[in-house]
């Protein structure tokens, strides 16, 4: 076994929850408002429901091989050659996702907080922590998640409570103005980010200590993560209006900027940015960990740790060249990403599951 | 741990010290010129930017003597774009302008008449600017002149503009605080036009910009809020006077507190201080015809009785006063609607109200909403309840008259 550590169900739950928030919390409200306008929150809830179906799919695939991860059982299901090819493709997916997530946090830092800092500096600093976290293994990541969760919840709570005075119910009306088509198109955004990305947990599920009830933790984590995303989207619309939400690169940050309770509680948005830093950290470290672990398994190595520094270098460079500017990214995230993630998040898993079920009968 | 691993750890820690100071983009206070207000004007084809820069050493509490001005106003009729002119300012200011602390943006009348949208984009794009500053329109003058007036009661003139805008809205209800976010919202939505607070200068601007204005007990030059500026799309089309502005604020539900004055039957006046106000605007359809229903609910206390003959202690009188005050509020509100209809500008957001509740009806009207707005019947209903009479009930004036 490459990974000897084990995480508890509770830690799995927290990791899934944080993973679904990471980077999605920055990108999703804006992309949704672009298609389904003031009905985005309905789209979001619809997306969460559809996303739960995906999670059920992942769970049943994972349940068929309770002690093996995706890279291991794709060889069993699809044969040695095809299975390894599939694993390899997944590794590229994980690595690309790592690069995209890294770029998200870099873009956020360089547009909002420190515009003159070279983005490489942020990438490298962030990546050092990621390599360290992934190198320490899943157990440490799980425990770190447990430690940070209360803080993230506290900040989310502060954000939601203190933004309430700024809400204007009128901004929600007319409800159901978006057509069903627009509504579904909007929901695809939240389906692509984060639900199709949660396929990464197929690499992590086998390391959960109690195999019997881990499905519950997985589904609940994904559901609550999606719910928080829907709430943030709803708040963006109530406070900023759909138009502003769709035009801003990072509407949830703009939302935090709006907090103003009396004269004393204001300008706390950078504190709120801690939510994004922490959630993005967990998303990135899991993606990166899955890529390293999978590659080591594919190459039949004894340990994955030596692979991490070179992979980190690749990720940093990839993050630099993965898209030229944020305009490109916006159209990529709303138009291209879904179909790309659909291959890895839906088509391959369901084919694997189908083949496995057929073989068994 | 062996000595070697210890050494490696130590080295790592030392390297971290250099990386983690986190001050790549640091800007020390002494390297900044803090701007407190922007003014935009148009001169021929060029945008003219006026910036009020705080003179930090004069603001500090323990300054020793010296009579330098607390603020410096810089302007430059510079580049073709605003961003260009902002950077061009570095030619005259010693340091780069830091604009996170902007309180007020003043727009000159000429620019406002030509359209304010072009100046708004940079304000929403620049990450340094927050969206919590307010917009005001210089009535009959240039933004530059407004920002040049020195104010005796506030060291920083833009702070004076900011706080007097606040207090005029909160306790008098004749201005309106609109921040960037709301303004863009109004510009984008088809069913509401913007209305911004208007400001004018009384007195000679030349004197206002010199120390003389600070030396007199009765400053010869002051900036004064005067009603509101009405926009259609992004162009200034007319003004509301204070009376109409109050009516506007009643319809928008933006009155925090104000005074409603009603006449006594026997001459003289009674003032009622409003403490709470709440407005509901609804679009209704009667026999296929669209009409608006505006319901204004308010609570208030009697603040001043300037007529001797009324018996305030009689519940009937109070009821009569309530009715008279309702009439007065309705009169203000309909005055502002009449003005807005003349200007063909739906500053009340009636279009949005139609969109919210009757969206099927709205789509065909959307394109020519100004025309429909002009002919839109509006039904105003005010309902004021008087709760208290202040610390006395009957006025002593009544006793005096009786003798």
PDB file of C-alpha atoms in Angstrom, chain A residues 38 111-118 121 125 132 168-171 173-178 239-244 247-248 254 257-260 263 266-269, chain B residues 9 19-20 22 24-25 27 87 96 100-103 124 126-132 134 162 166 179-182 184-185 188 252 352 355-359 362-363:
ATOM      1  CA  UNK A  38     -32.126  36.500 -10.649  1.00  0.00           C
ATOM      2  CA  UNK A 111      -6.591  41.256  -9.261  1.00  0.00           C
ATOM      3  CA  UNK A 112      -7.932  42.084  -5.837  1.00  0.00           C
ATOM      4  CA  UNK A 113      -5.276  42.122  -3.179  1.00  0.00           C
ATOM      5  CA  UNK A 114      -1.811  42.560  -4.662  1.00  0.00           C
ATOM      6  CA  UNK A 115      -2.004  43.608  -8.303  1.00  0.00           C
ATOM      7  CA  UNK A 116       1.658  44.320  -8.784  1.00  0.00           C
ATOM      8  CA  UNK A 117       2.976  41.106  -7.279  1.00  0.00           C
ATOM      9  CA  UNK A 118       4.087  38.613  -9.921  1.00  0.00           C
ATOM     10  CA  UNK A 121       5.412  34.406  -6.391  1.00  0.00           C
ATOM     11  CA  UNK A 125       4.430  30.067  -2.073  1.00  0.00           C
ATOM     12  CA  UNK A 132       4.267  19.737   2.159  1.00  0.00           C
ATOM     13  CA  UNK A 168     -33.189  43.632  -0.749  1.00  0.00           C
ATOM     14  CA  UNK A 169     -35.941  41.168  -1.434  1.00  0.00           C
ATOM     15  CA  UNK A 170     -37.025  43.067  -4.556  1.00  0.00           C
ATOM     16  CA  UNK A 171     -33.925  41.866  -6.358  1.00  0.00           C
ATOM     17  CA  UNK A 173     -38.385  39.266  -8.452  1.00  0.00           C
ATOM     18  CA  UNK A 174     -39.742  38.287 -10.921  1.00  0.00           C
ATOM     19  CA  UNK A 175     -39.125  34.699  -9.895  1.00  0.00           C
ATOM     20  CA  UNK A 176     -38.995  32.093 -12.677  1.00  0.00           C
ATOM     21  CA  UNK A 177     -38.288  34.684 -15.345  1.00  0.00           C
ATOM     22  CA  UNK A 178     -35.544  32.490 -16.764  1.00  0.00           C
ATOM     23  CA  UNK A 239     -27.255  42.148  -2.098  1.00  0.00           C
ATOM     24  CA  UNK A 240     -25.607  42.921  -5.427  1.00  0.00           C
ATOM     25  CA  UNK A 241     -28.377  42.140  -7.908  1.00  0.00           C
ATOM     26  CA  UNK A 242     -27.881  39.667 -10.726  1.00  0.00           C
ATOM     27  CA  UNK A 243     -26.406  42.233 -13.062  1.00  0.00           C
ATOM     28  CA  UNK A 244     -23.583  43.199 -10.731  1.00  0.00           C
ATOM     29  CA  UNK A 247     -20.222  41.394 -14.217  1.00  0.00           C
ATOM     30  CA  UNK A 248     -17.823  40.931 -11.333  1.00  0.00           C
ATOM     31  CA  UNK A 254     -17.520  42.029  -3.563  1.00  0.00           C
ATOM     32  CA  UNK A 257     -16.892  44.247   0.754  1.00  0.00           C
ATOM     33  CA  UNK A 258     -20.502  45.280   1.258  1.00  0.00           C
ATOM     34  CA  UNK A 259     -20.486  44.337   4.921  1.00  0.00           C
ATOM     35  CA  UNK A 260     -21.054  47.461   6.908  1.00  0.00           C
ATOM     36  CA  UNK A 263     -19.330  52.621  11.470  1.00  0.00           C
ATOM     37  CA  UNK A 266     -16.616  47.277   7.837  1.00  0.00           C
ATOM     38  CA  UNK A 267     -13.726  46.665   5.486  1.00  0.00           C
ATOM     39  CA  UNK A 268     -13.374  43.113   6.734  1.00  0.00           C
ATOM     40  CA  UNK A 269     -13.362  41.563   3.273  1.00  0.00           C
TER      41      UNK A 269
ATOM     42  CA  UNK B   9      15.678  23.018   9.399  1.00  0.00           C
ATOM     43  CA  UNK B  19       9.792  35.066   2.032  1.00  0.00           C
ATOM     44  CA  UNK B  20       7.027  35.425   4.549  1.00  0.00           C
ATOM     45  CA  UNK B  22       4.595  39.498   2.819  1.00  0.00           C
ATOM     46  CA  UNK B  24       5.884  42.840  -1.794  1.00  0.00           C
ATOM     47  CA  UNK B  25       3.359  45.517  -2.525  1.00  0.00           C
ATOM     48  CA  UNK B  27       2.997  51.134   0.475  1.00  0.00           C
ATOM     49  CA  UNK B  87      -1.750  58.960 -13.770  1.00  0.00           C
ATOM     50  CA  UNK B  96       0.942  58.551  -6.349  1.00  0.00           C
ATOM     51  CA  UNK B 100      -9.338  53.807  -1.310  1.00  0.00           C
ATOM     52  CA  UNK B 101     -10.599  56.567   0.943  1.00  0.00           C
ATOM     53  CA  UNK B 102     -12.734  58.473  -1.517  1.00  0.00           C
ATOM     54  CA  UNK B 103     -15.934  59.702   0.145  1.00  0.00           C
ATOM     55  CA  UNK B 124     -15.933  50.157 -10.803  1.00  0.00           C
ATOM     56  CA  UNK B 126     -10.094  49.877 -10.300  1.00  0.00           C
ATOM     57  CA  UNK B 127      -9.513  47.521  -7.405  1.00  0.00           C
ATOM     58  CA  UNK B 128      -8.334  50.336  -5.149  1.00  0.00           C
ATOM     59  CA  UNK B 129     -11.713  52.020  -5.120  1.00  0.00           C
ATOM     60  CA  UNK B 130     -14.411  50.650  -2.913  1.00  0.00           C
ATOM     61  CA  UNK B 131     -18.012  51.167  -3.887  1.00  0.00           C
ATOM     62  CA  UNK B 132     -19.054  53.064  -0.781  1.00  0.00           C
ATOM     63  CA  UNK B 134     -21.506  58.823  -2.968  1.00  0.00           C
ATOM     64  CA  UNK B 162     -20.141  63.500   2.911  1.00  0.00           C
ATOM     65  CA  UNK B 166     -25.749  62.005   5.310  1.00  0.00           C
ATOM     66  CA  UNK B 179     -23.283  54.848  -4.243  1.00  0.00           C
ATOM     67  CA  UNK B 180     -21.611  53.489  -7.341  1.00  0.00           C
ATOM     68  CA  UNK B 181     -23.300  50.148  -7.059  1.00  0.00           C
ATOM     69  CA  UNK B 182     -26.815  51.581  -6.918  1.00  0.00           C
ATOM     70  CA  UNK B 184     -24.893  51.387 -12.081  1.00  0.00           C
ATOM     71  CA  UNK B 185     -27.883  49.285 -11.102  1.00  0.00           C
ATOM     72  CA  UNK B 188     -28.572  49.197 -16.389  1.00  0.00           C
ATOM     73  CA  UNK B 252     -38.814  55.630  -2.670  1.00  0.00           C
ATOM     74  CA  UNK B 352     -39.129  47.764 -12.197  1.00  0.00           C
ATOM     75  CA  UNK B 355     -41.463  44.004 -14.148  1.00  0.00           C
ATOM     76  CA  UNK B 356     -41.413  42.344 -10.730  1.00  0.00           C
ATOM     77  CA  UNK B 357     -45.091  41.641 -10.426  1.00  0.00           C
ATOM     78  CA  UNK B 358     -46.456  41.597 -13.989  1.00  0.00           C
ATOM     79  CA  UNK B 359     -43.596  40.490 -16.161  1.00  0.00           C
ATOM     80  CA  UNK B 362     -43.754  44.420 -18.932  1.00  0.00           C
ATOM     81  CA  UNK B 363     -42.043  42.902 -21.965  1.00  0.00           C
TER      82      UNK B 363
END
